[in-house]
Amino acid sequence: MILSFRGEDFFCYFEKINSIMTDFQVTILGNGSAVPTVLRNPSAQMLQSGNRRFLIDCSEGTQLQMIKYRVSRKNFSHIFISHLHGDHYFGLIGLISTLHLSGREQPLHIYGPKSLEEIVHLQLKYSDTRLKYPLLFHVLRDNEMIYEDKLLEIRCFPLSHQIPTWGFVFREREKERNLRKGFVARYAPGVEQMHRIKQGGDFVLPDGMIIKNKEITTASPLPRSYAYCSDTAYDQKIIPFIRSVDMLYHEATFDDAMAVVATEKFHSTARHAAQIAAEAGVGKLLLGHFSARYSDVSHLLKEAREVFENTLLSEQGETYDVGK
Ligand SMILES: [Zn+2]
Ligand SMILES: [Zn+2]
């Protein structure tokens, strides 16, 4: 026999708690390309998932951008460096040094190309710096999971650039279903039963009666996802890695008039970025890595929107909610 469980006590504390979405957002610290200008810093951004924060690329000047935009240097333990062009990591040794001088003790994980560890150790060696905290390097390989916790998993994947370069995709994990408080108060299920029900199981009473899962749980919010692709030429090979992400940050170094140059330099135009966004079926496209030759990039937005309407120009200091 299947019991039906309805009533006002369905709407309760448990649902309220679980309906609160954890933060999943990215703050742009730099969205310029190779050369810093008064308008734009080269690449860096901070992604937040719940109480975890991840720094993606760390160009020269990133520390100052963090101060300017009130992004704390504390409470993050993972840095992802896409490649070894200076506009993506020349701020790393400065940040490592500042964390040391600030008395950091917890380990710092750095994910990047193979040579990065050697470069950083040379800089530390010749400045006679003995860090107070452990620095743990992780070498990026073609396509693999590089991080996971209860909320999130992060994968790297190869981009198409002049030197080995990786993109990163951050995907929230599927969340368990939420128990309705009325059910818990009435039937006081055991810990194991609650765990099984959160996974989608029905509740079986001692007399064999069954309450269907749908009656005693509510669905959790859908997992959200964010992808970072800088630097890269237009390349359909990246599409499987970023398919259907809620938000894609993609480089748009050049405009249509520079399309040949973009291809020669293994970079993208705004239109290329939009083509990738459309072909990958992403929710929203955020453009960045703008060439220093453009003080106004509104024409890049126009060119991209001709292909993919839901496009935004990234703004330094702005925080974007992924999935909204
Ligand atoms: Zn670059
Ligand atoms: Zn590059």
JSON list of N, CA, C and O and ligand atoms in Angstrom, two decimals, residues 83 85 87-88 161-163 165 231 267 289, ligand 2:
[
{"chain": "A", "resi": 83, "resn": "HIS", "atom": "N", "xyz": [48.43, 29.17, -18.63]},
{"chain": "A", "resi": 83, "resn": "HIS", "atom": "CA", "xyz": [49.63, 28.96, -19.45]},
{"chain": "A", "resi": 83, "resn": "HIS", "atom": "C", "xyz": [50.70, 29.96, -19.06]},
{"chain": "A", "resi": 83, "resn": "HIS", "atom": "O", "xyz": [50.47, 30.82, -18.21]},
{"chain": "A", "resi": 85, "resn": "HIS", "atom": "N", "xyz": [52.33, 32.38, -20.72]},
{"chain": "A", "resi": 85, "resn": "HIS", "atom": "CA", "xyz": [52.49, 33.75, -21.22]},
{"chain": "A", "resi": 85, "resn": "HIS", "atom": "C", "xyz": [52.35, 34.67, -20.02]},
{"chain": "A", "resi": 85, "resn": "HIS", "atom": "O", "xyz": [51.49, 34.48, -19.15]},
{"chain": "A", "resi": 87, "resn": "ASP", "atom": "N", "xyz": [51.18, 37.50, -19.30]},
{"chain": "A", "resi": 87, "resn": "ASP", "atom": "CA", "xyz": [49.95, 38.20, -18.91]},
{"chain": "A", "resi": 87, "resn": "ASP", "atom": "C", "xyz": [48.99, 37.30, -18.13]},
{"chain": "A", "resi": 87, "resn": "ASP", "atom": "O", "xyz": [47.90, 37.73, -17.75]},
{"chain": "A", "resi": 88, "resn": "HIS", "atom": "N", "xyz": [49.42, 36.06, -17.87]},
{"chain": "A", "resi": 88, "resn": "HIS", "atom": "CA", "xyz": [48.56, 35.14, -17.10]},
{"chain": "A", "resi": 88, "resn": "HIS", "atom": "C", "xyz": [49.20, 34.69, -15.79]},
{"chain": "A", "resi": 88, "resn": "HIS", "atom": "O", "xyz": [48.54, 34.06, -14.98]},
{"chain": "A", "resi": 161, "resn": "HIS", "atom": "N", "xyz": [46.46, 27.25, -28.57]},
{"chain": "A", "resi": 161, "resn": "HIS", "atom": "CA", "xyz": [47.20, 28.49, -28.43]},
{"chain": "A", "resi": 161, "resn": "HIS", "atom": "C", "xyz": [48.66, 28.26, -28.84]},
{"chain": "A", "resi": 161, "resn": "HIS", "atom": "O", "xyz": [49.03, 27.14, -29.20]},
{"chain": "A", "resi": 162, "resn": "GLN", "atom": "N", "xyz": [49.49, 29.30, -28.75]},
{"chain": "A", "resi": 162, "resn": "GLN", "atom": "CA", "xyz": [50.87, 29.19, -29.24]},
{"chain": "A", "resi": 162, "resn": "GLN", "atom": "C", "xyz": [51.71, 28.24, -28.40]},
{"chain": "A", "resi": 162, "resn": "GLN", "atom": "O", "xyz": [52.68, 27.65, -28.89]},
{"chain": "A", "resi": 163, "resn": "ILE", "atom": "N", "xyz": [51.42, 28.17, -27.12]},
{"chain": "A", "resi": 163, "resn": "ILE", "atom": "CA", "xyz": [52.13, 27.27, -26.20]},
{"chain": "A", "resi": 163, "resn": "ILE", "atom": "C", "xyz": [51.07, 26.45, -25.46]},
{"chain": "A", "resi": 163, "resn": "ILE", "atom": "O", "xyz": [49.89, 26.81, -25.50]},
{"chain": "A", "resi": 165, "resn": "THR", "atom": "N", "xyz": [48.31, 25.34, -23.32]},
{"chain": "A", "resi": 165, "resn": "THR", "atom": "CA", "xyz": [47.37, 26.20, -22.59]},
{"chain": "A", "resi": 165, "resn": "THR", "atom": "C", "xyz": [46.14, 25.38, -22.20]},
{"chain": "A", "resi": 165, "resn": "THR", "atom": "O", "xyz": [45.69, 24.55, -22.98]},
{"chain": "A", "resi": 231, "resn": "ASP", "atom": "N", "xyz": [43.93, 31.58, -23.16]},
{"chain": "A", "resi": 231, "resn": "ASP", "atom": "CA", "xyz": [43.79, 32.12, -24.51]},
{"chain": "A", "resi": 231, "resn": "ASP", "atom": "C", "xyz": [43.57, 30.96, -25.48]},
{"chain": "A", "resi": 231, "resn": "ASP", "atom": "O", "xyz": [44.16, 29.90, -25.30]},
{"chain": "A", "resi": 267, "resn": "HIS", "atom": "N", "xyz": [44.55, 33.43, -31.32]},
{"chain": "A", "resi": 267, "resn": "HIS", "atom": "CA", "xyz": [43.58, 34.10, -30.45]},
{"chain": "A", "resi": 267, "resn": "HIS", "atom": "C", "xyz": [42.22, 34.06, -31.14]},
{"chain": "A", "resi": 267, "resn": "HIS", "atom": "O", "xyz": [42.09, 33.53, -32.25]},
{"chain": "A", "resi": 289, "resn": "HIS", "atom": "N", "xyz": [39.76, 39.40, -22.15]},
{"chain": "A", "resi": 289, "resn": "HIS", "atom": "CA", "xyz": [41.07, 39.35, -22.79]},
{"chain": "A", "resi": 289, "resn": "HIS", "atom": "C", "xyz": [41.11, 40.28, -24.00]},
{"chain": "A", "resi": 289, "resn": "HIS", "atom": "O", "xyz": [41.55, 39.93, -25.09]},
{"chain": "B", "resi": 2, "resn": "ZN", "atom": "ZN", "xyz": [48.65, 33.56, -24.31]}
]
